[in-house]
One Martini backbone bead per residue (centre of mass of N, CA, C, O) as a GRO file, in nm:
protein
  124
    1UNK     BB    1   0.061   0.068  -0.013
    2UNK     BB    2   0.309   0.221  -0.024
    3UNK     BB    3   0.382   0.238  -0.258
    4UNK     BB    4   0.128   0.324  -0.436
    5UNK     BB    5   0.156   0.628  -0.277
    6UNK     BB    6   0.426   0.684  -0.428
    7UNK     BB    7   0.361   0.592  -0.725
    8UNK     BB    8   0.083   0.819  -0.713
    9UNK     BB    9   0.260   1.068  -0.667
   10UNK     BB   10   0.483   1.074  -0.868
   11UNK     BB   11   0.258   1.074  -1.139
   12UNK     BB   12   0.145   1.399  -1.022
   13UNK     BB   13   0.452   1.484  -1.034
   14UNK     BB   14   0.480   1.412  -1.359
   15UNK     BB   15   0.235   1.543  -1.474
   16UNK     BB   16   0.255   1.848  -1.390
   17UNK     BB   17   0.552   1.880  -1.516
   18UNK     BB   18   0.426   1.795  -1.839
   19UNK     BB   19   0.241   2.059  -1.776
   20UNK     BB   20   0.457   2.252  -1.765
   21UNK     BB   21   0.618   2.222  -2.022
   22UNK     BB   22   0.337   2.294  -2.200
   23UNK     BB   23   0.285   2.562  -2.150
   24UNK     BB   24   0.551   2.692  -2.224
   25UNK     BB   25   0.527   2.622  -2.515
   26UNK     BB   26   0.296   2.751  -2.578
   27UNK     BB   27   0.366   3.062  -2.461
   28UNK     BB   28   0.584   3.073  -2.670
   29UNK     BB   29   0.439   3.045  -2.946
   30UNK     BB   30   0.242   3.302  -2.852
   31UNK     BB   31   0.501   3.522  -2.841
   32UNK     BB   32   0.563   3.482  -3.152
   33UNK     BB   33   0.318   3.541  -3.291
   34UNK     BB   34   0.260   3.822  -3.168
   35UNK     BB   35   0.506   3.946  -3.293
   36UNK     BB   36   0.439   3.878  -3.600
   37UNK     BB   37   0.157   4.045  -3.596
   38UNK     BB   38   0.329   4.305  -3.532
   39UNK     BB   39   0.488   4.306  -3.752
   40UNK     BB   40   0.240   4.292  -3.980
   41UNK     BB   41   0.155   4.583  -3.904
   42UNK     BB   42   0.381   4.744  -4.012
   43UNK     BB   43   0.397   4.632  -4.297
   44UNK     BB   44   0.136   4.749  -4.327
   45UNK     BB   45   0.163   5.045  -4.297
   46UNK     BB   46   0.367   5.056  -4.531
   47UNK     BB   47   0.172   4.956  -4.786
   48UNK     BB   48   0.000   5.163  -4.749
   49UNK     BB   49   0.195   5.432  -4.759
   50UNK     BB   50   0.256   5.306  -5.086
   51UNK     BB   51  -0.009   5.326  -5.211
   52UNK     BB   52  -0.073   5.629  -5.162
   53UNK     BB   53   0.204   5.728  -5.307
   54UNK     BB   54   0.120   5.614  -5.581
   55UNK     BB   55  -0.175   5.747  -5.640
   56UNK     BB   56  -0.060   6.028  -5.628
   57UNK     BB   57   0.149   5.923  -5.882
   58UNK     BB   58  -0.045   5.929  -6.059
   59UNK     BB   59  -0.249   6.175  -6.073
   60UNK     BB   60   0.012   6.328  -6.141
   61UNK     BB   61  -0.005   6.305  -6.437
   62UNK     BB   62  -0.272   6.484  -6.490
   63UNK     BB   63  -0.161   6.663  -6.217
   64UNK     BB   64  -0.063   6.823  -5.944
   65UNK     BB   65   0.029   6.705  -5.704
   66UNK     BB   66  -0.140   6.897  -5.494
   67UNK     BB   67  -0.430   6.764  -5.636
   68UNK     BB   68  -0.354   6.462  -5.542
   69UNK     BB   69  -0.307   6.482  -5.230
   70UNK     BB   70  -0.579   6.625  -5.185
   71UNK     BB   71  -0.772   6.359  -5.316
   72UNK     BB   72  -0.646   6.131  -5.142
   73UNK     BB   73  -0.703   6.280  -4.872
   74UNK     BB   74  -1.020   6.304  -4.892
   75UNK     BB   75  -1.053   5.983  -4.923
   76UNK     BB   76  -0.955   5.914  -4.633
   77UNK     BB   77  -1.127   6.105  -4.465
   78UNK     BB   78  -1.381   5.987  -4.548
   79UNK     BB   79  -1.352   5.695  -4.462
   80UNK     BB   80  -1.288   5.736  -4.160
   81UNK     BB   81  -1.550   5.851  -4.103
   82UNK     BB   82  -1.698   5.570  -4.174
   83UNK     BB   83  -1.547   5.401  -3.985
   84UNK     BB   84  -1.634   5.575  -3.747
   85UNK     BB   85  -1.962   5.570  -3.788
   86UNK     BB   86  -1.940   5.208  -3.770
   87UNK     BB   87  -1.843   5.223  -3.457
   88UNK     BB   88  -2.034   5.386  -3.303
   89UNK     BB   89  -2.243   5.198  -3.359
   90UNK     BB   90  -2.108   4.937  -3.240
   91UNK     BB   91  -2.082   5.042  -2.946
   92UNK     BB   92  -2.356   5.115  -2.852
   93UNK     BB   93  -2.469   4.800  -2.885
   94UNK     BB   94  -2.306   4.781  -2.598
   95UNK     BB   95  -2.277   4.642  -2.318
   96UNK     BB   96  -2.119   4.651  -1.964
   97UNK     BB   97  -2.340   4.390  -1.925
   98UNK     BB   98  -2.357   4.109  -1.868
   99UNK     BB   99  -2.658   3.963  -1.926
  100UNK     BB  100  -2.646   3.659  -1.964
  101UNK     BB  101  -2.519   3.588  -1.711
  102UNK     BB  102  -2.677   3.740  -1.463
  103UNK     BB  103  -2.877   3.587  -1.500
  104UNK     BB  104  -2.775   3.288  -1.449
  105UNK     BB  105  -2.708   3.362  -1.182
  106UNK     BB  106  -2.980   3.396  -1.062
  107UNK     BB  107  -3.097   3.155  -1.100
  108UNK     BB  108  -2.903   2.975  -0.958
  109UNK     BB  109  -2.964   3.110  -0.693
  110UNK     BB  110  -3.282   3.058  -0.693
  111UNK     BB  111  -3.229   2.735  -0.703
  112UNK     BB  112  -3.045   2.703  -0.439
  113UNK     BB  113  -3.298   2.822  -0.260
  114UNK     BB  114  -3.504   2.633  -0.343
  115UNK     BB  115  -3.363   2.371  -0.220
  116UNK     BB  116  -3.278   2.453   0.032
  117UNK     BB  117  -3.620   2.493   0.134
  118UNK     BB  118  -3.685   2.206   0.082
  119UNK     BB  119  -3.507   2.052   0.251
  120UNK     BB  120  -3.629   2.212   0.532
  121UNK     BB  121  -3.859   2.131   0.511
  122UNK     BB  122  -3.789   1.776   0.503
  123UNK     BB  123  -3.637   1.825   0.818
  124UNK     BB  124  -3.921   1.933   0.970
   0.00000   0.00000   0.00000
């Protein structure tokens, strides 16, 4: 019986083991992967900022440079305005207190509650 407690205390204390080797491992590639999508997004901001300068220098050939830089500067700042507007739309929309959750506490709290005076009335 004491080996069993023995061997049976080292299995839990190898598996725990090899579940923290194992979450470490996880963490470690979850932080490989969050600076890609970092890397990711600078590079796309290159990449925008490289779209808009070509776009300027497009139409740059039938028009004069600063009238090129004005209507591509008024196209972004019109989506931009568009973008802000389609997102207060989505944040009015969203609640600070999580309803469906609120309810199901409460319902389990009530049914804890009608449980325990069951109980108490049987035991009376």
């Amino acid at each position: 019986m004491t080996r069993l407690s023995e061997q049976t205390s080292r299995l839990v204390r190898d598996e725990l083991q090899l579940a923290q080797t194992e979450i470490k491992a996880s963490a470690k590639h979850a932080g490989v992967g969050a600076g890609l999508f970092g890397v990711a997004g600078v590079l796309a901001w290159f990449g925008a900022g490289a779209i808009i300068t070509t776009a300027i220098a497009a139409l740059a050939l039938t028009l004069p440079v600063w009238a090129s830089a004005l209507i591509v500067g008024a196209v972004l700042l019109i989506a931009a305005g568009i973008a802000a507007l389609a997102g207060k739309k989505q944040v009015r929309q969203t609640s600070p207190t999580p309803e469906r959750t609120l309810g199901n506490v409460k319902r389990d709290v009530q049914e804890v509650q009608e449980a325990r005076h069951r109980d108490h009335a049987q035991q009376s």
